[in-house]
Amino acid sequence: MDLKSTIKQLPTSPGIYQYFDKNGRLLYVGKAKNLANRVKSYWHFTPELRPNPTLSARITKMLHQTISLEYIVVNSEHDALILENSLIKQLHPKYNILLRDDKTYPYIYLDNSEKYPRLDITRKIINSKEITYFGPYSVGARDILNSVYNIAKLVQKKGCLRSKKLCLYYQIDKCLGPCELPISKERYQQEVDLAVSLIKNKKTLIKKLQEKMEFYAEELRFEEAAELRDTIDKISRSEINSEIDFASNENFDIFVVEHNEVRAVLVKIFMRNGKIISSSHDYINLNEGFDENEIFTQALVDFYKDEKPPIVAPILVNMDFEDKNLIEEHLSQVFEKKTSLSVPQRGKKKDLVSLALLNAQELLKKQNNTNQKLLQEIKELCHLEVIPNRVEVFDNSHMAGMATVGAMIVYENGKFDKKSYRTYHLEAKDEYAQMRETLSRRVESFIKNPAPDLWVLDGGATLLKLALDILESNGVTIDVIAISKEKIDAKAHRAKGKAKDIIYTKDETYRLQESDKRLQWIQNLRDEAHRSAITFHKKTKLKLDQESKLLSLHGISAPKIQKLLNHFGTFENIKSASVEDLTTILNKKDAKNIKLLYK
């Protein structure tokens, strides 16, 4: 059925629709309360099928590339919203705007039902009416908590009271010692009140930390002073400085979006009890143009998810957007109360939004133009679909089939994002199967951790094709390139200063000069992935050697150990195997020895 016929036969049900190009690549995912009406609004049908001229340049460009359409019917517009958000993250359509930051933010909480309450951190709601929450914190929650415990003499650890004996914390004057001493509830409450006041007022907390830092410095305890200095810096960075004083206990969640031609920035600010307690920002790369509706919709669905937050605050935004009513309905269900998104026009709420916009504008000015120029040149050289602002790079490592591991490193916004690095224990024995296992496991995690703009593989054309096949079979649209050493006498030539790296893309092979900045950029990514893989391999090999030595000391020979690993894959699997499972490889005596050893 051709595109025109498919559009004319669409149902009037809610659902999601997907546009594809001539190569079967997914171009765009959209949602609709009424599929027929929504999709038809994109087109004029006479004299031939053509894009509606009132559409944006981005959508018009996408429709000119569209050859086919597929759709999924769901029960409600709300279900369509959630499915659309999930598919965008998993499938990475070319013309959808993708927000990658959907992490949950931690809260500090106090359990008032305990006889001697203590503070802790959570990312989920704890079902108790006796819980008091503080947050959310974009960064610095653990530093704030540790700093409070450094000042207020609270029970420090969960297991302290069970010991019923005074410990080191009492001796160094960091706890009143209610585990053994008859501390009154009133006296302990004074410390709780102090802790809460420090959490609510970061200026007071930082002032007390600075006093302690100066004391340590005077006592020549420079290492402790340096730790406090770093802690103060982390706590200070967790919020935007503001002179706005609400003189009340009002709470607000503020979301604003600002953009230039190539990038947008989303700023989130959280005000609690009339004070800004934390803020964060996310860059969004605009490969095909700006769409505030997609950004706000994704940001709000991702941040609040489907669970009522510990603290429900009114939400302020800097502009109206198409799906605003739908998001209000969605959040009303999540919050279990009527929810509205306000665009303030005057007063202190307007000042809050203006403050967020000012910070967004400053963040856009910080863009690294030199790096963006290089990325644009790489996009043009390798015929990439988008500028590779976020890149994942893969390498594997092993030694004679032992300690086989995979590593993924991440490059974003001009630097390595080490928090996003991942490592994998692999069972495959050859290089091809190892890369297939690594990439397949990464694709499986796209629903939680969205796809990047580009994959870079340490390997040649064969591994490049493998990656493209894996992505295609999963319906994912991202670019892939590979880099490998040239082969001399069937061996990779690695002599210092002589390395001739070859770059492989879907359609081309490049042998660039060693001085070429584009080659050096790809080499730098490959080398970092190789370093990560080797480091993890060495750690894994050391652990395997220790486990092998332990088994050898208990009468299990090296050949038997190798047979066990070939069959079970890892020592963890060997430890958890039953005697019956082990006897498929070993005699009963050896199997029993192993179970006794790991009992």
Coordinates of C-alpha atoms in Angstrom, one line a residue:
M1 CA 0.0 0.0 0.0
D2 CA 1.4 3.4 -1.0
L3 CA 1.8 6.3 1.5
K4 CA -1.3 8.2 0.3
S5 CA -3.5 5.1 0.7
T6 CA -2.1 4.4 4.1
I7 CA -2.8 7.9 5.3
K8 CA -6.4 7.9 4.0
Q9 CA -7.2 4.6 5.8
L10 CA -5.8 5.6 9.2
P11 CA -8.2 5.0 12.2
T12 CA -9.5 7.8 14.4
S13 CA -8.1 6.1 17.5
P14 CA -5.3 7.5 19.6
G15 CA -1.8 6.1 18.9
I16 CA 1.7 6.8 17.6
Y17 CA 2.8 7.1 14.0
Q18 CA 6.3 6.5 12.4
Y19 CA 7.6 8.0 9.2
F20 CA 10.3 6.0 7.2
D21 CA 12.6 6.9 4.3
K22 CA 13.4 4.9 1.1
N23 CA 16.0 2.9 3.0
G24 CA 13.6 1.9 5.8
R25 CA 15.3 4.3 8.2
L26 CA 13.1 5.7 10.9
L27 CA 12.7 9.5 10.4
Y28 CA 10.2 10.6 13.0
V29 CA 7.9 9.3 15.8
G30 CA 4.8 11.3 16.7
K31 CA 1.7 10.8 19.0
A32 CA -1.9 11.6 18.3
K33 CA -5.3 11.7 20.1
N34 CA -6.8 11.0 16.6
L35 CA -4.4 9.3 14.2
A36 CA -6.3 10.1 11.1
N37 CA -6.7 13.8 11.9
R38 CA -3.2 14.3 13.1
V39 CA -1.4 12.7 10.2
K40 CA -3.6 14.2 7.6
S41 CA -2.8 17.6 9.0
Y42 CA 0.8 17.1 7.7
W43 CA -0.3 16.8 4.0
H44 CA -2.2 18.3 1.1
F45 CA -3.7 15.6 -1.2
T46 CA -4.3 17.5 -4.4
P47 CA -3.2 17.6 -7.1
E48 CA -0.7 15.1 -5.6
L49 CA 0.5 14.2 -2.1
R50 CA 2.7 17.0 -0.7
P51 CA 3.7 18.5 2.6
N52 CA 1.4 21.2 4.1
P53 CA 3.1 24.5 3.5
T54 CA 2.3 25.8 7.0
L55 CA 4.7 23.3 8.6
S56 CA 8.1 24.1 10.0
A57 CA 11.2 23.7 7.8
R58 CA 12.3 20.7 9.9
I59 CA 9.1 18.8 9.4
T60 CA 8.8 19.8 5.8
K61 CA 12.3 18.4 5.1
M62 CA 11.4 15.2 6.9
L63 CA 8.2 14.7 4.9
H64 CA 10.1 15.2 1.6
Q65 CA 12.2 12.1 2.6
T66 CA 9.2 10.1 3.7
I67 CA 8.2 7.0 1.7
S68 CA 6.2 5.0 4.2
L69 CA 4.2 5.2 7.4
E70 CA 3.5 2.8 10.2
Y71 CA 1.3 3.3 13.3
I72 CA 0.4 1.7 16.6
V73 CA -3.1 2.1 18.1
V74 CA -3.3 2.6 21.9
N75 CA -6.1 3.1 24.4
S76 CA -5.7 6.8 25.2
E77 CA -3.7 9.9 24.3
H78 CA -1.9 9.5 27.7
D79 CA -0.7 6.0 26.6
A80 CA 0.4 7.5 23.3
L81 CA 2.5 10.1 25.1
I82 CA 4.3 7.5 27.2
L83 CA 4.9 5.2 24.2
E84 CA 6.1 8.0 22.0
N85 CA 8.7 9.1 24.7
S86 CA 9.9 5.5 25.0
L87 CA 10.3 4.9 21.3
I88 CA 12.2 8.1 20.8
K89 CA 14.8 7.0 23.4
Q90 CA 15.0 3.5 22.0
L91 CA 15.0 4.1 18.3
H92 CA 16.7 7.6 18.0
P93 CA 14.7 8.9 15.0
K94 CA 16.6 11.4 12.9
Y95 CA 14.0 14.3 13.1
N96 CA 12.9 13.9 16.8
I97 CA 14.7 16.0 19.4
L98 CA 16.2 13.8 22.0
L99 CA 16.8 14.6 25.7
R100 CA 19.2 12.1 27.3
D101 CA 19.0 13.3 30.9
D102 CA 16.1 11.3 32.5
K103 CA 17.9 10.4 35.8
T104 CA 16.1 10.6 39.1
Y105 CA 17.3 13.2 41.5
P106 CA 18.0 12.3 45.2
Y107 CA 16.2 13.6 48.2
I108 CA 17.5 13.8 51.8
Y109 CA 14.9 12.4 54.2
L110 CA 14.3 12.2 57.9
D111 CA 12.3 9.4 59.5
N112 CA 10.5 11.0 62.4
S113 CA 9.0 7.6 63.6
E114 CA 12.4 6.5 64.9
K115 CA 13.2 7.2 68.6
Y116 CA 16.5 8.8 67.5
P117 CA 15.9 9.9 63.9
R118 CA 18.8 10.2 61.4
L119 CA 19.1 11.6 57.9
D120 CA 19.6 9.5 54.8
I121 CA 19.3 9.7 51.0
T122 CA 16.6 8.2 48.8
R123 CA 15.5 8.4 45.1
K124 CA 12.1 6.8 45.8
I125 CA 9.1 7.5 47.9
I126 CA 9.2 5.7 51.3
N127 CA 5.6 4.8 52.3
S128 CA 5.4 6.5 55.7
K129 CA 3.6 9.6 56.8
E130 CA 6.4 10.2 59.3
I131 CA 9.0 11.0 56.6
T132 CA 10.2 14.6 56.0
Y133 CA 11.9 15.2 52.6
F134 CA 14.4 17.8 51.5
G135 CA 15.3 18.2 47.9
P136 CA 15.6 17.3 45.1
Y137 CA 19.3 17.9 44.7
S138 CA 20.9 17.9 41.2
V139 CA 24.4 17.5 42.7
G140 CA 25.9 17.6 46.2
A141 CA 23.3 15.6 48.2
R142 CA 25.9 13.3 49.7
D143 CA 28.2 16.2 50.4
I144 CA 25.4 18.1 52.2
L145 CA 24.5 15.0 54.2
N146 CA 28.1 14.2 55.2
S147 CA 28.6 17.9 56.1
V148 CA 25.6 17.9 58.4
Y149 CA 26.8 14.8 60.1
N150 CA 30.1 16.5 60.6
I151 CA 28.4 19.3 62.6
A152 CA 25.2 17.8 64.2
K153 CA 25.7 15.0 66.7
L154 CA 23.2 12.5 65.2
V155 CA 23.3 8.8 65.1
Q156 CA 25.7 8.3 62.2
K157 CA 25.0 4.8 60.9
K158 CA 21.9 2.6 60.6
G159 CA 23.4 -0.1 62.7
C160 CA 24.8 2.1 65.5
L161 CA 21.8 1.7 67.9
R162 CA 21.8 -2.1 67.5
S163 CA 25.3 -2.4 68.9
K164 CA 24.3 -0.7 72.2
K165 CA 27.9 0.3 72.7
L166 CA 29.6 3.6 72.3
C167 CA 31.7 3.8 69.2
L168 CA 34.3 6.0 67.5
Y169 CA 31.7 8.6 66.5
Y170 CA 31.0 9.3 70.2
Q171 CA 34.7 9.4 71.0
I172 CA 35.4 12.1 68.3
D173 CA 32.4 14.1 69.4
K174 CA 30.2 13.4 66.4
C175 CA 27.4 11.6 68.2
L176 CA 25.6 12.0 71.5
G177 CA 25.8 8.2 72.1
P178 CA 22.1 7.3 72.6
C179 CA 23.1 3.6 71.9
E180 CA 24.4 3.4 75.5
L181 CA 23.9 6.7 77.3
P182 CA 20.4 7.9 78.6
I183 CA 20.0 10.8 76.1
S184 CA 16.6 12.4 76.4
K185 CA 14.4 12.8 73.4
E186 CA 14.4 16.6 73.9
R187 CA 18.3 16.8 73.9
Y188 CA 18.5 14.7 70.8
Q189 CA 15.8 16.8 69.1
Q190 CA 18.1 19.8 69.4
E191 CA 20.6 18.1 67.2
V192 CA 17.9 17.1 64.7
D193 CA 16.7 20.7 64.6
L194 CA 20.3 21.9 64.0
A195 CA 20.6 19.4 61.1
V196 CA 17.4 20.5 59.5
S197 CA 18.3 24.1 59.8
L198 CA 21.6 23.5 58.1
I199 CA 19.9 21.6 55.2
K200 CA 17.4 24.4 54.8
N201 CA 20.0 27.1 54.8
K202 CA 23.1 26.3 52.8
K203 CA 24.7 29.7 53.6
T204 CA 24.8 28.7 57.3
L205 CA 26.1 25.3 56.5
I206 CA 28.8 26.6 54.2
K207 CA 29.8 29.2 56.9
K208 CA 30.2 26.5 59.5
L209 CA 32.2 24.3 57.1
Q210 CA 34.5 27.3 56.3
E211 CA 35.1 27.8 60.0
K212 CA 36.0 24.2 60.4
M213 CA 38.3 24.3 57.3
E214 CA 40.1 27.3 58.7
F215 CA 40.5 25.5 62.1
Y216 CA 42.0 22.4 60.3
A217 CA 44.4 24.7 58.3
E218 CA 45.6 26.4 61.5
E219 CA 46.2 23.0 63.1
L220 CA 48.2 22.0 60.0
R221 CA 45.7 19.3 59.1
F222 CA 45.9 20.3 55.4
E223 CA 44.4 17.1 54.0
E224 CA 41.2 17.5 56.1
A225 CA 41.1 21.2 55.2
A226 CA 41.4 20.3 51.5
E227 CA 38.6 17.8 51.7
L228 CA 36.3 20.4 53.3
R229 CA 37.3 22.9 50.6
D230 CA 36.2 20.5 47.9
T231 CA 33.0 19.7 49.8
I232 CA 32.2 23.4 50.0
D233 CA 32.8 23.8 46.3
K234 CA 30.4 20.9 45.4
I235 CA 27.6 22.2 47.7
S236 CA 28.0 25.7 46.3
R237 CA 27.7 24.4 42.7
S238 CA 24.4 22.7 43.4
E239 CA 22.4 25.9 43.1
I240 CA 22.1 29.1 41.2
N241 CA 22.9 32.2 43.3
S242 CA 19.8 34.4 43.7
E243 CA 18.9 37.6 45.6
I244 CA 15.1 36.8 45.1
D245 CA 13.5 36.6 48.6
F246 CA 10.0 35.2 48.7
A247 CA 9.8 35.9 52.4
S248 CA 7.5 32.8 52.6
N249 CA 7.8 29.0 52.5
E250 CA 6.7 28.6 48.8
N251 CA 7.9 25.7 46.7
F252 CA 8.4 25.9 42.9
D253 CA 9.9 23.7 40.1
I254 CA 11.1 25.9 37.3
F255 CA 11.7 24.6 33.7
V256 CA 13.0 27.0 31.0
V257 CA 14.4 26.4 27.5
E258 CA 16.6 28.8 25.5
H259 CA 18.3 28.1 22.2
N260 CA 20.6 29.3 19.4
E261 CA 21.0 27.9 15.9
V262 CA 22.7 24.7 16.8
R263 CA 21.9 24.0 20.5
A264 CA 19.3 24.4 23.1
V265 CA 19.7 24.3 26.9
L266 CA 17.1 23.2 29.4
V267 CA 17.5 24.7 32.9
K268 CA 15.8 23.3 35.9
I269 CA 15.6 25.2 39.2
F270 CA 14.1 23.9 42.5
M271 CA 12.9 26.3 45.1
R272 CA 11.9 25.0 48.6
N273 CA 10.7 27.1 51.5
G274 CA 11.3 30.3 49.6
K275 CA 15.0 29.4 48.8
I276 CA 16.6 28.0 45.7
I277 CA 18.1 24.7 46.8
S278 CA 19.5 23.2 43.6
S279 CA 19.6 23.6 39.8
S280 CA 20.8 21.7 36.8
H281 CA 21.0 22.0 33.0
D282 CA 21.0 19.8 30.0
Y283 CA 22.2 20.6 26.5
I284 CA 20.1 19.5 23.5
N285 CA 21.7 19.4 20.1
L286 CA 19.4 20.7 17.4
N287 CA 20.4 18.7 14.4
E288 CA 17.3 19.6 12.3
G289 CA 15.8 22.7 14.1
F290 CA 14.3 23.8 17.4
D291 CA 10.9 22.5 18.7
E292 CA 10.0 23.7 22.2
N293 CA 7.0 21.4 22.4
E294 CA 9.2 18.2 22.1
I295 CA 11.7 19.5 24.6
F296 CA 9.2 20.5 27.3
T297 CA 7.2 17.3 26.7
Q298 CA 10.1 15.0 27.1
A299 CA 11.7 17.0 30.0
L300 CA 8.5 16.9 32.1
V301 CA 7.6 13.3 31.3
D302 CA 11.1 12.2 32.1
F303 CA 11.6 14.2 35.2
Y304 CA 8.4 13.2 37.0
K305 CA 8.0 9.8 35.4
D306 CA 5.0 7.8 36.7
E307 CA 5.5 8.1 40.4
K308 CA 4.3 10.9 42.6
P309 CA 7.4 12.9 43.8
P310 CA 8.2 13.3 47.5
I311 CA 7.5 17.0 47.3
V312 CA 4.8 18.2 44.8
A313 CA 5.5 21.8 43.9
P314 CA 3.8 24.2 41.4
I315 CA 5.6 24.2 38.0
L316 CA 6.7 27.3 36.2
V317 CA 7.7 27.4 32.5
N318 CA 8.9 30.2 30.3
M319 CA 6.5 29.6 27.4
D320 CA 3.3 27.9 26.3
F321 CA 3.7 24.8 24.1
E322 CA 1.4 22.6 22.1
D323 CA 1.1 19.7 24.5
K324 CA 0.8 21.8 27.6
N325 CA -2.7 20.6 28.4
L326 CA -1.8 17.0 27.8
I327 CA 1.2 17.3 30.1
E328 CA -1.1 18.9 32.8
E329 CA -3.5 16.0 32.5
H330 CA -0.6 13.5 32.7
L331 CA 1.0 15.1 35.8
S332 CA -2.4 15.4 37.5
Q333 CA -2.6 11.6 37.3
V334 CA 1.0 11.2 38.6
F335 CA 0.6 13.8 41.4
E336 CA -3.0 12.7 42.3
K337 CA -4.1 16.3 42.3
K338 CA -5.0 19.0 39.8
T339 CA -1.8 20.3 38.2
S340 CA -1.2 23.3 36.0
L341 CA 1.9 24.7 34.2
S342 CA 2.1 28.4 34.7
V343 CA 3.8 31.0 32.5
P344 CA 4.2 33.9 35.0
Q345 CA 3.8 37.4 33.5
R346 CA 4.8 39.5 36.5
G347 CA 6.0 39.5 40.1
K348 CA 8.6 37.3 41.8
K349 CA 7.5 34.2 39.9
K350 CA 8.4 36.0 36.7
D351 CA 11.7 37.0 38.3
L352 CA 12.4 33.3 39.0
V353 CA 11.8 32.4 35.3
S354 CA 13.9 35.3 34.2
L355 CA 16.7 34.2 36.5
A356 CA 16.6 30.7 34.9
L357 CA 16.6 32.2 31.4
L358 CA 19.6 34.4 32.2
N359 CA 21.5 31.3 33.3
A360 CA 20.4 29.5 30.1
Q361 CA 21.7 32.3 28.0
E362 CA 25.1 32.2 29.8
L363 CA 25.3 28.5 29.3
L364 CA 24.8 28.9 25.5
K365 CA 27.6 31.4 25.4
K366 CA 30.0 28.8 26.8
Q367 CA 29.7 26.6 23.7
N368 CA 33.0 25.4 22.4
N369 CA 33.0 26.8 18.8
T370 CA 36.4 25.2 17.9
N371 CA 35.2 21.8 18.9
Q372 CA 31.9 22.3 17.1
K373 CA 33.8 23.2 13.9
L374 CA 35.8 20.0 14.1
L375 CA 32.7 17.9 14.7
Q376 CA 31.0 19.5 11.7
E377 CA 34.1 18.6 9.5
I378 CA 33.9 15.0 10.7
K379 CA 30.1 14.9 9.9
E380 CA 30.9 16.1 6.4
L381 CA 33.8 13.8 5.9
C382 CA 32.0 10.6 7.0
H383 CA 28.6 11.6 5.7
L384 CA 27.0 11.4 9.1
E385 CA 23.3 12.1 9.6
V386 CA 23.9 14.4 12.5
I387 CA 26.8 16.2 14.2
P388 CA 28.4 13.7 16.6
N389 CA 28.0 15.6 19.9
R390 CA 27.6 12.4 21.9
V391 CA 29.7 9.4 20.9
E392 CA 30.1 5.9 22.3
V393 CA 33.3 4.0 21.6
F394 CA 33.8 0.3 22.0
D395 CA 36.7 -2.1 22.4
N396 CA 37.2 -5.6 23.8
S397 CA 40.2 -7.2 25.5
H398 CA 41.3 -10.7 26.6
M399 CA 44.4 -12.8 27.0
A400 CA 44.3 -16.2 25.3
G401 CA 40.6 -16.3 25.8
M402 CA 40.8 -15.5 29.5
A403 CA 39.3 -12.6 31.3
T404 CA 37.3 -11.5 28.2
V405 CA 35.8 -8.1 28.7
G406 CA 34.2 -5.3 26.7
A407 CA 34.4 -1.5 27.4
M408 CA 32.3 1.4 26.2
I409 CA 33.5 5.0 26.8
V410 CA 31.4 8.1 26.2
Y411 CA 32.4 11.5 24.7
E412 CA 30.1 14.4 24.9
N413 CA 30.3 18.2 24.7
G414 CA 34.0 18.2 24.0
K415 CA 35.1 15.9 26.9
F416 CA 34.9 12.3 28.1
D417 CA 31.9 11.6 30.3
K418 CA 33.4 9.0 32.7
K419 CA 30.3 8.6 34.7
S420 CA 28.7 7.1 31.6
Y421 CA 31.5 4.5 30.9
R422 CA 30.4 0.9 31.0
T423 CA 32.3 -2.4 31.1
Y424 CA 31.1 -5.9 30.3
H425 CA 32.1 -9.4 31.2
L426 CA 31.9 -11.4 28.0
E427 CA 31.4 -15.1 27.3
A428 CA 32.2 -15.0 23.5
K429 CA 35.6 -16.4 22.4
D430 CA 36.4 -14.7 19.1
E431 CA 36.7 -11.0 18.4
Y432 CA 33.6 -10.9 16.1
A433 CA 31.4 -12.6 18.7
Q434 CA 32.8 -10.5 21.5
M435 CA 31.9 -7.2 19.7
R436 CA 28.4 -8.7 18.8
E437 CA 27.8 -9.5 22.5
T438 CA 29.0 -6.0 23.6
L439 CA 26.9 -4.1 21.1
S440 CA 23.8 -6.2 21.6
R441 CA 23.9 -5.6 25.3
R442 CA 24.3 -1.9 24.7
V443 CA 21.3 -1.9 22.4
E444 CA 19.2 -3.7 25.0
S445 CA 19.9 -0.8 27.4
F446 CA 18.7 2.0 25.0
I447 CA 15.3 2.1 26.8
K448 CA 17.1 3.2 30.0
N449 CA 20.1 5.0 28.4
P450 CA 19.2 6.5 25.0
A451 CA 21.3 5.9 21.9
P452 CA 24.1 8.4 21.1
D453 CA 24.7 10.3 17.8
L454 CA 27.6 8.0 16.8
W455 CA 29.2 4.7 17.5
V456 CA 33.0 4.3 17.0
L457 CA 34.4 0.8 16.9
D458 CA 38.0 -0.4 17.3
G459 CA 38.0 -2.7 14.3
G460 CA 37.6 -2.9 10.5
A461 CA 34.9 -3.2 7.9
T462 CA 33.6 -6.5 9.2
L463 CA 32.9 -5.2 12.7
L464 CA 31.3 -2.0 11.1
K465 CA 28.9 -4.2 9.1
L466 CA 28.1 -6.2 12.3
A467 CA 27.2 -3.0 14.2
L468 CA 25.0 -1.7 11.3
D469 CA 23.2 -5.1 11.1
I470 CA 22.6 -5.1 14.9
L471 CA 21.2 -1.5 14.8
E472 CA 19.0 -2.2 11.7
S473 CA 17.6 -5.4 13.2
N474 CA 16.5 -3.3 16.3
G475 CA 15.1 -0.5 14.2
V476 CA 17.7 2.0 15.6
T477 CA 19.0 4.9 13.4
I478 CA 22.5 6.0 14.5
D479 CA 25.8 6.5 12.6
V480 CA 28.7 4.1 12.9
I481 CA 32.4 4.4 12.0
A482 CA 35.3 2.0 12.6
I483 CA 39.0 2.6 12.9
S484 CA 41.8 0.0 12.6
K485 CA 45.5 -0.2 12.1
E486 CA 46.7 -1.0 8.6
K487 CA 47.8 -4.6 8.0
I488 CA 51.4 -5.3 7.0
D489 CA 52.1 -9.0 6.4
A490 CA 48.7 -9.7 7.9
K491 CA 49.6 -8.0 11.2
A492 CA 48.6 -4.7 12.5
H493 CA 51.6 -2.2 12.1
R494 CA 52.0 -0.5 15.5
A495 CA 55.6 0.8 15.3
K496 CA 55.9 4.2 17.0
G497 CA 55.4 7.0 14.5
K498 CA 54.5 4.6 11.7
A499 CA 50.8 3.9 12.6
K500 CA 48.6 4.2 9.5
D501 CA 45.0 4.1 10.8
I502 CA 42.2 3.4 8.4
I503 CA 38.7 4.9 8.9
Y504 CA 35.7 2.9 7.7
T505 CA 32.2 4.3 7.2
K506 CA 29.1 2.7 5.7
D507 CA 30.1 3.8 2.1
E508 CA 33.7 4.9 2.2
T509 CA 37.2 4.1 3.5
Y510 CA 39.6 6.9 4.4
R511 CA 43.4 7.0 4.8
L512 CA 44.0 10.4 6.3
Q513 CA 47.4 12.1 6.9
E514 CA 48.7 11.6 10.5
S515 CA 48.5 15.4 11.1
D516 CA 44.8 15.5 10.2
K517 CA 42.8 16.8 13.2
R518 CA 39.8 14.6 12.2
L519 CA 41.9 11.5 12.3
Q520 CA 43.5 12.5 15.6
W521 CA 40.0 13.0 17.1
I522 CA 38.9 9.5 16.2
Q523 CA 42.3 8.1 17.3
N524 CA 41.9 9.8 20.7
L525 CA 38.5 8.2 21.2
R526 CA 39.8 4.8 20.2
D527 CA 42.8 5.0 22.5
E528 CA 40.6 6.0 25.5
A529 CA 38.3 3.0 24.8
H530 CA 41.4 0.7 24.5
R531 CA 42.7 2.1 27.8
S532 CA 39.4 1.4 29.5
A533 CA 39.2 -2.1 28.1
I534 CA 42.8 -3.0 29.1
T535 CA 42.3 -1.6 32.6
F536 CA 39.2 -3.6 33.2
H537 CA 40.8 -6.7 31.7
K538 CA 43.7 -6.4 34.1
K539 CA 41.4 -6.1 37.1
T540 CA 39.4 -9.1 35.9
K541 CA 42.5 -11.2 35.1
L542 CA 43.9 -10.4 38.6
K543 CA 40.6 -11.6 40.2
L544 CA 40.6 -14.7 38.0
D545 CA 44.2 -15.5 38.9
Q546 CA 43.3 -15.2 42.6
E547 CA 40.3 -17.5 42.2
S548 CA 42.4 -20.0 40.2
K549 CA 45.1 -20.0 42.8
L550 CA 42.5 -20.7 45.5
L551 CA 41.0 -23.6 43.5
S552 CA 44.5 -25.0 42.8
L553 CA 45.3 -25.0 46.5
H554 CA 42.3 -27.2 47.0
G555 CA 43.3 -29.8 44.5
I556 CA 41.6 -28.5 41.3
S557 CA 44.2 -28.5 38.5
A558 CA 44.6 -25.8 35.9
P559 CA 43.1 -27.9 33.0
K560 CA 40.0 -28.6 35.2
I561 CA 39.7 -24.9 36.1
Q562 CA 39.8 -24.0 32.3
K563 CA 37.1 -26.6 31.6
L564 CA 34.9 -25.1 34.4
L565 CA 35.3 -21.6 32.9
N566 CA 34.6 -22.9 29.4
H567 CA 31.4 -24.4 30.6
F568 CA 30.2 -21.9 33.3
G569 CA 31.7 -18.7 31.9
T570 CA 32.6 -17.0 35.2
F571 CA 33.8 -17.9 38.7
E572 CA 30.6 -16.4 40.0
N573 CA 28.6 -19.0 38.0
I574 CA 31.0 -21.7 39.3
K575 CA 30.3 -20.6 42.9
S576 CA 26.6 -20.7 42.5
A577 CA 26.5 -24.1 40.6
S578 CA 25.2 -27.2 42.4
V579 CA 27.2 -30.3 43.0
E580 CA 25.1 -32.0 40.3
D581 CA 26.0 -29.2 37.8
L582 CA 29.7 -29.4 38.7
T583 CA 29.8 -33.2 38.3
T584 CA 29.1 -32.7 34.6
I585 CA 32.6 -31.4 34.3
L586 CA 34.5 -32.8 37.4
N587 CA 34.4 -36.0 39.5
K588 CA 32.1 -35.9 42.6
K589 CA 35.0 -35.4 45.0
D590 CA 36.3 -32.3 43.2
A591 CA 32.7 -31.0 42.9
K592 CA 32.1 -31.4 46.7
N593 CA 35.5 -29.7 47.4
I594 CA 34.4 -26.7 45.4
K595 CA 31.1 -26.4 47.2
L596 CA 32.8 -26.7 50.5
L597 CA 35.3 -24.0 49.5
Y598 CA 32.6 -21.5 48.5
K599 CA 30.1 -22.4 51.2

